[in-house]
Amino acid sequence: MNTHDRGWRLNHGRRWRGHRPTLGEAMRAGNDAIKAVGIVAAIVIAYGIVGRIDYETERALAAEAAAADDRAALLACLNGRPSGHYFDNERGERVYLACRGVEEINVGRLKG
């Protein structure tokens, strides 16, 4: 093998000097490849964990917002205002639901 070939090989990413790498050179190249694969795997795993945390946070925030909307609708309903809930009837009209407020019902004395 001539020196021109050796220089080209080293300049283009080959880390060994001969036609084939020695056992030590091959193990060093393999260790570098294993490190690179490990780093890429760690980055992918970290990205997956962060994505899962973001997803769970979004779900929790959406559930909290829905619960707040339900509480506001219940409060509006108890005060006799439209709750914001509606449906479309058979004539194509939008109908809002409104409660009549709180009603006290006397059921008699309790035994005691």
CSV table of C-alpha atoms in Angstrom, one decimal:
chain,number,residue,atom,x,y,z
A,1,MET,CA,0.0,0.0,0.0
A,2,ASN,CA,1.4,3.4,-0.9
A,3,THR,CA,1.4,6.5,1.4
A,4,HIS,CA,-1.1,8.4,-0.8
A,5,ASP,CA,-3.7,5.7,-0.1
A,6,ARG,CA,-2.9,5.8,3.6
A,7,GLY,CA,-3.3,9.7,3.7
A,8,TRP,CA,-6.6,9.5,1.8
A,9,ARG,CA,-7.9,6.8,4.2
A,10,LEU,CA,-7.0,8.9,7.3
A,11,ASN,CA,-8.4,12.1,5.8
A,12,HIS,CA,-11.7,10.4,5.0
A,13,GLY,CA,-12.6,9.0,8.4
A,14,ARG,CA,-10.7,5.8,8.5
A,15,ARG,CA,-8.9,5.5,11.8
A,16,TRP,CA,-6.6,2.6,11.1
A,17,ARG,CA,-3.4,2.8,9.1
A,18,GLY,CA,-3.2,-0.6,7.5
A,19,HIS,CA,-5.4,-2.4,5.0
A,20,ARG,CA,-7.5,-3.8,7.9
A,21,PRO,CA,-7.6,-2.5,11.5
A,22,THR,CA,-5.8,-4.2,14.2
A,23,LEU,CA,-7.9,-5.7,17.1
A,24,GLY,CA,-7.2,-2.7,19.3
A,25,GLU,CA,-8.1,-0.2,16.6
A,26,ALA,CA,-11.3,-2.1,15.8
A,27,MET,CA,-12.3,-2.1,19.5
A,28,ARG,CA,-11.7,1.6,19.8
A,29,ALA,CA,-13.8,2.3,16.7
A,30,GLY,CA,-16.5,0.0,18.1
A,31,ASN,CA,-16.4,1.7,21.5
A,32,ASP,CA,-16.9,5.0,19.8
A,33,ALA,CA,-19.8,3.7,17.8
A,34,ILE,CA,-21.4,2.2,21.0
A,35,LYS,CA,-21.0,5.5,22.7
A,36,ALA,CA,-22.7,7.3,19.8
A,37,VAL,CA,-25.6,4.9,19.8
A,38,GLY,CA,-25.9,5.2,23.5
A,39,ILE,CA,-26.0,9.0,23.3
A,40,VAL,CA,-28.6,8.9,20.6
A,41,ALA,CA,-30.7,6.4,22.5
A,42,ALA,CA,-30.5,8.6,25.7
A,43,ILE,CA,-31.7,11.7,23.7
A,44,VAL,CA,-34.6,9.7,22.2
A,45,ILE,CA,-35.6,8.4,25.6
A,46,ALA,CA,-35.4,11.9,27.2
A,47,TYR,CA,-37.5,13.3,24.3
A,48,GLY,CA,-40.1,10.6,24.9
A,49,ILE,CA,-40.2,11.3,28.6
A,50,VAL,CA,-40.6,15.0,28.1
A,51,GLY,CA,-43.3,14.4,25.5
A,52,ARG,CA,-45.2,12.2,27.9
A,53,ILE,CA,-45.0,14.7,30.7
A,54,ASP,CA,-46.2,17.4,28.3
A,55,TYR,CA,-49.1,15.2,27.2
A,56,GLU,CA,-50.1,14.4,30.8
A,57,THR,CA,-49.9,18.1,31.8
A,58,GLU,CA,-52.2,19.1,28.9
A,59,ARG,CA,-54.7,16.4,29.9
A,60,ALA,CA,-54.7,17.6,33.5
A,61,LEU,CA,-55.1,21.2,32.4
A,62,ALA,CA,-58.0,20.3,30.0
A,63,ALA,CA,-59.7,18.3,32.8
A,64,GLU,CA,-59.3,21.2,35.2
A,65,ALA,CA,-60.7,23.7,32.7
A,66,ALA,CA,-63.7,21.3,32.0
A,67,ALA,CA,-64.4,21.0,35.7
A,68,ALA,CA,-64.3,24.8,36.1
A,69,ASP,CA,-66.7,25.1,33.2
A,70,ASP,CA,-69.0,22.6,34.8
A,71,ARG,CA,-68.9,24.5,38.1
A,72,ALA,CA,-69.7,27.8,36.3
A,73,ALA,CA,-72.6,26.1,34.5
A,74,LEU,CA,-74.0,24.7,37.7
A,75,LEU,CA,-73.7,28.0,39.5
A,76,ALA,CA,-75.5,29.7,36.6
A,77,CYS,CA,-78.2,27.0,36.6
A,78,LEU,CA,-78.7,27.4,40.4
A,79,ASN,CA,-79.1,31.2,40.0
A,80,GLY,CA,-81.7,30.8,37.2
A,81,ARG,CA,-79.5,32.0,34.3
A,82,PRO,CA,-78.7,30.0,31.2
A,83,SER,CA,-76.0,27.6,31.9
A,84,GLY,CA,-74.4,27.8,28.5
A,85,HIS,CA,-75.5,24.3,27.6
A,86,TYR,CA,-77.7,24.1,24.5
A,87,PHE,CA,-79.0,21.7,21.9
A,88,ASP,CA,-80.5,22.0,18.4
A,89,ASN,CA,-84.1,20.9,18.3
A,90,GLU,CA,-85.9,19.3,15.4
A,91,ARG,CA,-86.8,22.6,13.8
A,92,GLY,CA,-83.2,23.6,13.6
A,93,GLU,CA,-83.4,26.1,16.4
A,94,ARG,CA,-80.8,26.4,19.1
A,95,VAL,CA,-82.3,25.9,22.6
A,96,TYR,CA,-80.4,26.9,25.7
A,97,LEU,CA,-81.0,25.1,29.0
A,98,ALA,CA,-81.8,27.2,32.0
A,99,CYS,CA,-82.7,26.0,35.5
A,100,ARG,CA,-85.5,27.7,37.5
A,101,GLY,CA,-83.3,28.2,40.6
A,102,VAL,CA,-83.3,26.5,43.9
A,103,GLU,CA,-86.6,25.2,45.3
A,104,GLU,CA,-87.2,24.3,48.9
A,105,ILE,CA,-89.4,21.2,49.5
A,106,ASN,CA,-90.7,20.6,53.0
A,107,VAL,CA,-90.8,16.9,53.7
A,108,GLY,CA,-91.9,17.1,57.4
A,109,ARG,CA,-90.3,16.6,60.7
A,110,LEU,CA,-87.5,14.2,61.3
A,111,LYS,CA,-87.8,11.6,64.0
A,112,GLY,CA,-85.4,12.3,66.7
